XYZ file of C-alpha atoms in Angstrom:
598
model
C -11.314 9.929 -10.430
C -11.481 6.807 -12.612
C -14.076 5.714 -15.169
C -17.355 4.221 -13.931
C -17.979 1.035 -15.937
C -21.345 -0.550 -16.677
C -21.794 -4.299 -17.020
C -20.064 -5.538 -20.169
C -17.942 -2.434 -20.747
C -14.169 -2.632 -21.038
C -11.344 -0.148 -20.523
C -7.628 -0.176 -21.393
C -5.170 -0.614 -18.550
C -2.376 1.987 -18.709
C -0.309 0.122 -16.084
C 0.511 -3.531 -15.456
C 1.023 -3.298 -11.688
C -2.485 -3.058 -10.287
C -4.616 -3.351 -7.185
C -8.240 -4.503 -7.334
C -10.103 -3.173 -4.292
C -13.294 -4.970 -3.296
C -15.829 -3.416 -0.914
C -18.885 -5.292 0.373
C -21.421 -4.805 3.157
C -20.771 -8.262 4.653
C -17.669 -10.493 4.605
C -17.176 -12.214 1.238
C -14.489 -14.453 -0.224
C -12.337 -13.030 -3.030
C -10.152 -15.016 -5.422
C -8.490 -14.736 -8.828
C -8.408 -17.465 -11.493
C -5.739 -17.550 -14.215
C -7.161 -18.650 -17.575
C -5.957 -19.352 -21.095
C -6.975 -17.591 -24.329
C -10.588 -18.720 -23.851
C -10.550 -17.933 -20.144
C -10.561 -21.610 -19.152
C -8.832 -22.681 -15.935
C -7.414 -26.196 -16.255
C -5.924 -26.692 -12.790
C -6.852 -25.700 -9.233
C -3.273 -24.497 -8.846
C -4.196 -21.660 -11.212
C -6.544 -20.121 -8.614
C -5.235 -17.660 -5.995
C -7.507 -17.876 -2.949
C -7.384 -17.828 0.849
C -5.783 -21.296 1.059
C -3.148 -20.515 -1.597
C -3.080 -16.718 -1.851
C 0.146 -16.164 -3.805
C 0.756 -17.214 -7.407
C 3.188 -15.749 -9.949
C 1.860 -12.279 -10.737
C -1.179 -12.430 -8.463
C -1.945 -12.254 -4.726
C -5.383 -12.837 -3.235
C -6.794 -12.073 0.245
C -6.310 -14.614 3.002
C -9.803 -14.649 4.565
C -13.379 -13.526 4.092
C -13.763 -9.793 4.779
C -15.769 -6.723 3.820
C -12.706 -5.048 2.283
C -10.292 -6.879 -0.022
C -7.215 -6.033 -2.045
C -6.130 -8.283 -4.923
C -2.636 -7.405 -6.140
C -1.699 -8.098 -9.771
C 1.578 -7.745 -11.673
C 0.506 -8.577 -15.225
C 4.079 -8.698 -16.524
C 4.911 -11.401 -13.975
C 2.100 -13.746 -15.071
C 3.072 -16.922 -16.945
C 2.995 -16.510 -20.721
C 0.135 -19.006 -21.001
C -2.159 -16.780 -18.901
C -4.359 -14.523 -21.006
C -7.179 -13.800 -18.598
C -7.435 -13.080 -14.859
C -10.947 -13.611 -13.501
C -11.681 -11.852 -10.209
C -14.477 -13.655 -8.410
C -16.469 -13.191 -5.190
C -18.399 -15.752 -3.171
C -20.848 -15.325 -0.323
C -20.041 -17.563 2.668
C -23.069 -19.429 4.039
C -22.261 -18.138 7.520
C -22.438 -14.459 6.423
C -26.005 -14.151 7.767
C -27.507 -13.383 4.346
C -28.787 -16.798 3.392
C -25.873 -17.060 0.952
C -27.413 -14.441 -1.387
C -25.825 -11.254 -2.717
C -29.325 -9.873 -3.171
C -29.792 -9.646 0.596
C -27.069 -7.056 0.977
C -25.833 -3.845 -0.619
C -24.161 -4.147 -4.014
C -20.434 -4.960 -3.857
C -18.018 -2.535 -5.503
C -14.769 -3.204 -7.356
C -12.147 -0.524 -8.029
C -8.989 -0.974 -10.104
C -6.053 1.297 -9.263
C -2.427 1.386 -10.293
C 0.336 0.612 -7.810
C 0.424 4.269 -6.694
C -3.262 4.229 -5.802
C -4.508 6.237 -8.811
C -7.984 5.033 -9.695
C -8.415 3.628 -13.222
C -11.959 2.192 -13.235
C -14.691 1.285 -10.771
C -17.696 -1.007 -11.099
C -20.737 -1.547 -8.866
C -22.186 -5.064 -9.124
C -25.871 -4.176 -9.199
C -28.833 -6.367 -10.088
C -27.794 -9.409 -8.037
C -30.489 -11.417 -6.268
C -30.246 -15.172 -5.570
C -26.611 -15.439 -6.685
C -24.093 -16.616 -4.107
C -21.022 -16.330 -6.368
C -20.197 -13.759 -9.010
C -17.492 -12.882 -11.531
C -16.707 -9.250 -10.760
C -14.034 -8.315 -13.306
C -11.850 -9.801 -16.003
C -8.339 -8.604 -16.835
C -7.595 -9.893 -20.321
C -4.752 -9.676 -22.821
C -5.286 -8.375 -26.343
C -2.050 -8.807 -28.311
C 0.497 -6.969 -26.154
C -2.010 -4.829 -24.234
C -4.216 -5.544 -21.236
C -7.817 -4.433 -20.664
C -10.360 -4.743 -17.876
C -13.983 -5.755 -18.414
C -16.865 -5.269 -15.964
C -18.647 -8.640 -15.854
C -21.041 -8.908 -12.873
C -22.220 -12.419 -13.868
C -23.722 -14.259 -10.911
C -24.329 -17.927 -10.165
C -27.297 -19.008 -8.034
C -25.696 -22.470 -7.657
C -22.664 -20.920 -6.015
C -18.924 -21.081 -6.336
C -18.922 -24.644 -7.685
C -21.059 -23.586 -10.675
C -18.824 -20.597 -11.321
C -15.652 -22.697 -11.292
C -17.271 -25.329 -13.484
C -18.158 -22.606 -15.978
C -14.467 -21.693 -16.060
C -13.704 -25.270 -17.094
C -12.120 -26.353 -13.810
C -12.149 -30.131 -13.171
C -13.626 -31.291 -9.846
C -15.066 -27.812 -9.335
C -17.235 -28.732 -6.339
C -14.328 -30.118 -4.314
C -12.221 -27.067 -5.089
C -15.098 -24.749 -4.126
C -15.525 -26.494 -0.778
C -11.798 -26.251 -0.067
C -11.779 -22.549 -0.945
C -14.753 -21.925 1.345
C -13.125 -23.630 4.294
C -9.809 -21.846 3.744
C -11.582 -18.501 3.827
C -12.724 -19.009 7.431
C -9.778 -19.047 9.856
C -10.627 -20.209 13.366
C -10.058 -16.788 14.904
C -10.421 -14.026 12.293
C -8.357 -10.944 13.069
C -8.993 -7.439 11.755
C -6.488 -6.237 9.160
C -3.697 -4.005 10.499
C -4.165 -0.261 9.950
C -1.456 -0.053 7.305
C -3.325 -2.510 5.051
C -6.477 -0.405 4.977
C -7.347 -0.108 1.258
C -7.737 3.458 0.031
C -8.368 3.394 -3.686
C -6.613 6.777 -4.095
C -3.189 8.349 -3.772
C -3.446 9.070 -0.040
C -0.037 9.310 1.628
C -0.185 9.175 5.413
C 3.585 9.380 5.957
C 5.214 12.409 7.531
C 8.017 13.996 5.433
C 10.476 13.556 8.326
C 9.157 10.239 9.562
C 11.807 7.636 10.358
C 11.665 4.274 8.616
C 10.588 2.301 11.669
C 7.235 1.192 13.069
C 5.072 4.015 14.375
C 4.122 4.054 18.055
C 0.786 2.545 18.920
C -2.167 4.907 19.017
C -3.934 5.542 22.324
C -6.680 3.025 22.947
C -10.306 4.144 23.010
C -11.880 4.095 26.427
C -14.374 1.359 27.177
C -18.022 2.370 27.022
C -20.995 0.914 28.896
C -21.899 -2.684 28.168
C -23.368 -3.074 24.684
C -22.125 0.316 23.474
C -19.107 1.019 21.235
C -15.916 2.333 22.867
C -15.772 6.055 23.496
C -13.568 7.725 20.845
C -10.252 9.305 21.769
C -8.489 12.181 19.988
C -5.334 10.923 18.285
C -6.667 7.380 17.970
C -4.507 6.554 14.930
C -0.938 5.580 14.141
C 1.714 8.301 14.003
C 4.931 9.639 15.484
C 3.361 12.748 16.940
C -0.064 13.890 18.083
C -0.276 16.045 14.952
C 0.348 13.081 12.691
C -2.081 10.880 14.610
C -4.797 13.529 14.353
C -4.117 13.935 10.639
C -4.487 10.188 10.079
C -7.579 10.077 12.272
C -9.302 12.830 10.265
C -8.564 10.968 7.015
C -9.921 7.791 8.611
C -13.157 9.598 9.534
C -13.386 10.939 5.980
C -13.003 7.435 4.530
C -15.393 5.841 7.041
C -18.134 8.358 6.238
C -17.577 7.904 2.492
C -17.876 4.131 2.676
C -20.840 4.173 5.085
C -22.717 6.541 2.780
C -21.838 4.394 -0.236
C -23.337 1.367 1.504
C -26.527 3.301 2.316
C -26.931 4.587 -1.237
C -26.173 1.200 -2.752
C -28.736 -0.496 -0.521
C -31.367 2.103 -1.401
C -30.647 1.734 -5.142
C -30.821 -2.030 -4.933
C -34.058 -1.953 -2.926
C -35.659 0.416 -5.450
C -34.541 -1.699 -8.423
C -35.811 -4.891 -6.784
C -39.150 -3.244 -5.981
C -39.553 -2.191 -9.621
C -38.792 -5.722 -10.824
C -41.240 -7.315 -8.387
C -44.007 -4.831 -9.239
C -43.465 -5.444 -12.950
C -43.593 -9.195 -12.375
C -46.840 -8.863 -10.462
C -48.417 -6.849 -13.278
C -47.287 -9.236 -16.028
C -48.636 -12.336 -14.268
C -52.305 -12.732 -15.291
C -53.024 -14.885 -12.259
C -51.943 -12.070 -9.927
C -54.428 -9.616 -11.398
C -57.496 -11.443 -10.105
C -58.886 -10.678 -6.666
C -56.583 -9.384 -4.002
C -53.497 -11.309 -5.202
C -52.087 -8.268 -7.007
C -52.549 -6.025 -3.991
C -50.935 -8.602 -1.718
C -47.967 -8.995 -4.080
C -47.459 -5.262 -4.238
C -47.719 -4.880 -0.474
C -45.232 -7.707 0.073
C -42.786 -6.118 -2.392
C -43.067 -2.747 -0.688
C -42.606 -4.358 2.712
C -39.387 -6.057 1.535
C -38.219 -2.727 0.123
C -38.957 -0.846 3.344
C -37.329 -3.560 5.465
C -34.070 -3.476 3.477
C -33.940 0.331 3.403
C -34.744 0.465 7.119
C -31.912 -1.922 7.980
C -29.495 0.066 5.848
C -30.630 3.360 7.412
C -30.297 1.958 10.929
C -26.764 0.760 10.217
C -25.902 4.152 8.728
C -27.277 6.054 11.720
C -25.202 3.867 14.019
C -22.048 4.636 12.007
C -22.953 8.329 11.876
C -23.453 8.505 15.645
C -20.029 6.982 16.230
C -18.362 9.371 13.764
C -20.169 12.342 15.315
C -18.934 11.337 18.765
C -15.417 11.023 17.346
C -15.653 14.456 15.736
C -16.719 15.994 19.050
C -13.465 14.883 20.705
C -11.186 15.364 17.703
C -12.207 18.916 16.711
C -11.237 20.595 20.026
C -7.881 18.760 20.025
C -6.739 19.948 16.587
C -3.598 22.125 16.330
C -3.887 25.578 14.701
C -3.067 24.358 11.199
C -6.057 21.978 11.374
C -8.395 23.946 13.656
C -11.409 26.087 12.819
C -11.048 29.795 13.438
C -13.458 29.586 16.378
C -11.236 27.044 18.159
C -9.771 28.507 21.417
C -6.334 27.272 20.314
C -6.022 30.444 18.226
C -6.321 32.712 21.263
C -3.176 31.190 22.751
C -1.350 30.968 19.442
C 2.449 31.119 19.386
C 4.706 30.885 16.343
C 5.816 27.234 15.954
C 9.368 25.901 15.749
C 8.541 23.513 12.882
C 6.192 23.703 9.887
C 2.983 21.651 10.097
C 2.276 18.450 8.241
C -0.914 19.755 6.641
C -3.302 22.691 6.618
C -7.083 22.986 6.750
C -8.724 24.515 3.682
C -12.294 24.121 4.880
C -14.910 21.483 5.718
C -16.582 18.704 3.727
C -19.987 17.103 4.219
C -22.519 14.872 2.456
C -26.281 15.496 2.176
C -27.129 12.373 4.210
C -24.990 13.633 7.106
C -25.077 17.413 6.722
C -24.465 18.264 10.414
C -21.215 16.247 10.437
C -18.320 18.269 9.017
C -15.011 16.564 8.183
C -11.965 18.886 8.073
C -10.471 19.095 4.591
C -6.733 18.760 5.182
C -4.090 18.994 2.451
C -0.441 18.134 2.874
C 2.258 20.774 3.049
C 4.164 21.991 1.179
C 1.371 22.472 -1.324
C 1.880 20.405 -4.464
C -0.710 22.397 -6.443
C -1.724 26.006 -6.572
C -5.132 27.119 -5.292
C -7.933 28.932 -7.074
C -10.717 30.642 -5.136
C -13.540 30.861 -7.651
C -15.306 34.218 -7.482
C -17.821 33.173 -10.134
C -21.416 32.175 -9.486
C -22.159 28.724 -8.044
C -25.537 26.909 -8.086
C -26.274 27.765 -4.452
C -24.991 31.352 -4.564
C -27.443 34.176 -5.240
C -25.216 37.144 -4.335
C -24.060 39.794 -6.763
C -20.726 39.818 -8.556
C -19.113 42.377 -6.220
C -20.205 40.415 -3.140
C -18.841 37.153 -4.573
C -15.480 38.753 -5.330
C -15.253 40.193 -1.835
C -16.039 36.847 -0.206
C -13.569 35.018 -2.447
C -10.782 37.398 -1.465
C -11.698 37.002 2.213
C -11.210 33.237 1.811
C -7.773 33.860 0.273
C -6.772 36.270 3.061
C -7.898 33.851 5.797
C -5.894 31.043 4.197
C -2.810 33.245 3.817
C -3.093 34.262 7.474
C -3.303 30.612 8.536
C -0.227 29.668 6.486
C 1.765 32.581 7.906
C 0.738 31.702 11.465
C 1.581 27.986 11.336
C 5.051 28.298 9.801
C 8.128 29.270 11.828
C 9.165 32.918 11.699
C 10.893 33.694 8.406
C 9.951 30.437 6.662
C 6.836 31.657 4.851
C 6.067 34.915 3.054
C 3.133 36.404 1.159
C 3.149 38.638 -1.899
C 0.031 40.254 -3.369
C -0.885 41.313 -6.910
C -4.032 43.475 -7.148
C -3.822 45.165 -10.564
C -6.885 47.416 -10.239
C -6.743 47.875 -6.472
C -10.191 46.270 -6.255
C -9.333 44.182 -3.194
C -8.212 46.981 -0.872
C -10.903 46.182 1.721
C -10.264 42.473 2.411
C -6.530 42.845 1.748
C -6.374 45.497 4.452
C -6.398 42.679 7.023
C -2.968 41.697 5.683
C -1.524 45.079 4.803
C -2.404 46.774 8.101
C -0.154 44.326 9.955
C 2.668 44.557 7.420
C 2.761 40.790 6.975
C 3.139 40.770 3.150
C 6.662 41.317 1.809
C 5.539 44.651 0.374
C 2.471 46.612 -0.677
C 0.182 44.997 -3.265
C 1.443 45.352 -6.830
C -0.859 47.506 -8.981
C -1.282 47.937 -12.707
C 0.241 46.026 -15.595
C 3.718 47.216 -14.611
C 3.328 45.859 -11.068
C 2.080 42.527 -12.404
C 5.005 42.223 -14.819
C 7.611 43.155 -12.184
C 6.269 40.715 -9.583
C 5.971 37.792 -11.997
C 9.416 38.448 -13.486
C 10.998 38.462 -10.020
C 9.323 35.201 -8.988
C 10.110 33.541 -12.323
C 13.821 34.343 -11.880
C 13.610 32.954 -8.349
C 12.074 29.683 -9.529
C 14.657 29.350 -12.320
C 17.509 29.926 -9.867
C 16.222 27.363 -7.371
C 15.549 24.795 -10.122
C 19.073 25.134 -11.468
C 20.545 24.782 -7.990
C 18.477 21.685 -7.256
C 19.092 20.005 -10.626
C 22.816 20.673 -10.278
C 22.895 19.187 -6.784
C 24.120 22.497 -5.379
C 21.169 23.801 -3.396
C 23.610 25.064 -0.747
C 25.326 27.229 -3.351
C 22.496 29.765 -3.649
C 23.690 33.374 -3.345
C 24.450 34.791 0.097
C 21.429 36.514 1.566
C 19.045 34.494 -0.583
C 15.666 34.448 1.168
C 14.749 30.762 1.321
C 11.248 31.350 2.705
C 8.429 29.802 0.742
C 6.310 32.317 -1.143
C 2.535 32.496 -1.531
C 1.533 34.762 -4.405
C -2.055 36.033 -4.101
C -3.336 37.229 -7.473
C -6.624 39.117 -7.232
C -8.999 40.025 -10.048
C -7.275 37.816 -12.642
C -6.829 38.315 -15.624
C -7.100 42.106 -15.257
C -3.656 43.646 -15.906
C -2.207 40.518 -17.570
C -0.756 40.543 -21.066
C 0.405 37.465 -23.004
C 3.869 37.546 -21.437
C 2.423 37.772 -17.936
C 0.078 34.868 -18.667
C 3.002 32.720 -19.794
C 4.894 33.500 -16.600
C 1.849 32.790 -14.455
C 1.426 29.374 -16.065
C 5.112 28.711 -15.490
C 4.765 29.557 -11.806
C 1.692 27.327 -11.491
C 3.557 24.364 -13.013
C 7.105 24.771 -11.715
C 6.687 27.036 -8.693
C 5.642 24.493 -6.013
C 8.836 22.444 -6.379
C 10.856 25.646 -5.979
C 8.917 27.023 -3.020
C 6.576 29.409 -4.877
C 2.847 28.749 -4.544
C -0.024 30.400 -6.378
C -3.349 31.519 -4.860
C -5.564 32.819 -7.651
C -8.789 34.743 -6.957
C -10.735 34.800 -10.203
C -13.944 34.208 -12.095
C -13.159 31.901 -14.991
C -15.763 33.645 -17.121
C -13.652 36.833 -17.004
C -10.910 34.978 -18.893
C -13.282 33.567 -21.502
C -11.655 35.603 -24.268
C -8.558 33.386 -24.029
C -10.590 30.289 -24.885
C -8.815 26.953 -24.303
C -5.433 28.667 -23.892
C -5.891 28.862 -20.119
C -7.466 25.404 -19.673
C -4.128 23.905 -18.481
C -3.882 26.666 -15.862
C -7.359 25.991 -14.420
C -6.751 22.235 -14.399
C -3.463 22.655 -12.533
C -5.126 24.498 -9.621
C -7.284 23.148 -6.788
C -10.620 24.950 -6.978
C -12.126 26.359 -3.783
C -15.371 28.296 -3.456
C -16.395 31.069 -1.031
C -19.877 29.539 -0.677
C -20.869 25.868 -0.283
C -20.443 23.863 -3.478
C -20.332 20.095 -4.143
C -17.351 19.871 -6.485
C -14.957 17.624 -4.554
C -14.866 13.837 -4.963
C -13.287 11.438 -2.498
C -10.666 8.929 -3.731
C -12.587 5.849 -2.521
C -16.107 5.857 -3.924
C -16.283 9.202 -5.734
C -19.026 10.938 -3.738
C -19.692 14.593 -4.527
C -18.751 16.322 -1.254
C -19.942 19.818 -0.414
C -17.038 22.133 0.409
C -17.266 25.092 2.781
C -14.243 27.381 3.250
C -12.470 27.934 6.566
C -13.567 31.447 7.554
C -13.658 33.189 10.956
C -17.046 33.733 12.631
C -18.888 36.838 11.487
C -17.582 39.898 13.301
C -14.606 38.052 14.790
C -11.203 39.771 14.888
C -9.276 36.510 15.324
C -7.522 36.727 11.931
C -6.364 40.293 12.639
C -5.119 39.231 16.095
C -3.210 36.272 14.682
C -1.585 38.411 11.961
C -0.586 40.991 14.538
C 1.114 38.191 16.474
C 2.918 37.079 13.317
C 4.132 40.625 12.670
C 5.307 41.053 16.272
C 7.205 37.744 16.132
C 8.948 38.856 12.936
C 10.037 42.146 14.460
C 11.316 40.376 17.567
C 13.233 37.853 15.441
C 15.103 40.489 13.443
């Protein structure tokens, strides 16, 4: 997640190929002006806007919209350009009276070309302004920086352009406003949907050709939105369409909640300003003028918050309806354990595109759970934290048991959704403390062998997997992956390590860190069950290990942030219903399929 800037702050830009993502509650115009050392723009041809969107090194949006993407290649800018000013203007026909203060605060996010967020800035404190400078990208010697500006102009776009030194600013502003309103505005195509994070929707085996159209939503009664349809997204298969649809729901809820929070923050800030103004005006203190001013301010606050809440509830109702049709249609890799799809489970012929780790929700929409899907093969190891969390009041032994149950349920899911022989599980349990939860795995014989115990078992298992990773890496780097030894088991490995760091010496720790860093590319994935406090004696030595792993929790915890607006999402693990034997049944099916396939 990038740095949150306040007005006036700057930040170095580590890349020169950038995307500036603009998000607003209502359609706005976005443009970029190319200035000299003082930021002055001497010619209208130095402004990229809807009527002339492409200039050397810069590309602006082609119409007013609520979501914009300005693309910048700083190395391709003319040598005389030292400053890029990103500006926003409120069209008069936006239904806001031409004022940014009548809507939720716009948001600007700068990412690199791969979608990695660098900085973000919320343009708060706007009121009567109808045009605003959002950001400046400026050159300092050979380096570029970004500055959060947020300077508004009540006299509109013409005043802003005049302040930049542009001749005939009013004529240029009028031309830009007209160009931003095509006769028949069309929604942007799905593939141009800005994400602000490294979200890759492509399937590993997807062909380089346009994806088939998604099924159309069915028409609802007059005046109501269309009824949602499962698989209502682009993709080459139903699985891929459902994956993209879930990510779309995740993004829609994130942005809707951001708009609600921004509106509430703005309304509260405006109320404070108006109450302060009423108290500082001596004339308003006499008679009932002060009370009337305060009541009017509170009424404006309640009206804005009410409109924002109503819009949010409308969005939430639509997303809830979509979830109710999507959840039952999910394949096993994406489905909850209480989904009937598990009762008819059969081993697949191909590995899935992604796997469900749990559910995510926000406090404003707690009943709505969005599946947390991660792409396969896993690019990072996983860590189920058995330590205490703010909302967890259980004892240490109970937390460790629940954490291991999360790991076992995830291992069972991965075994069940991969073809027979393409995925294997190994277990390290140095003190034998996890015998109860691990029995779900060991009773069916699905691991490659019994859990490794003691320091000797830890060392032997890690040495074997380290040699495996080294062998695969050498084969891949030498372009001879087909030259691996005869009988080499090419199945991907999931190593479950329980009760870490018990049983680990310095050599074992070094090997574990090696597996965490290099294992995923060679088909070896780590699933660590540990309380970080237990490894406190190692100090910062293990910090790189913890950072390399994706942290999961056995109880709800708000430690995940989305890649769009950075909300703190509450995570809940994917566990079977209490008393259910579905995991045991699925593992028995996996074991039977293995025996049959031998």
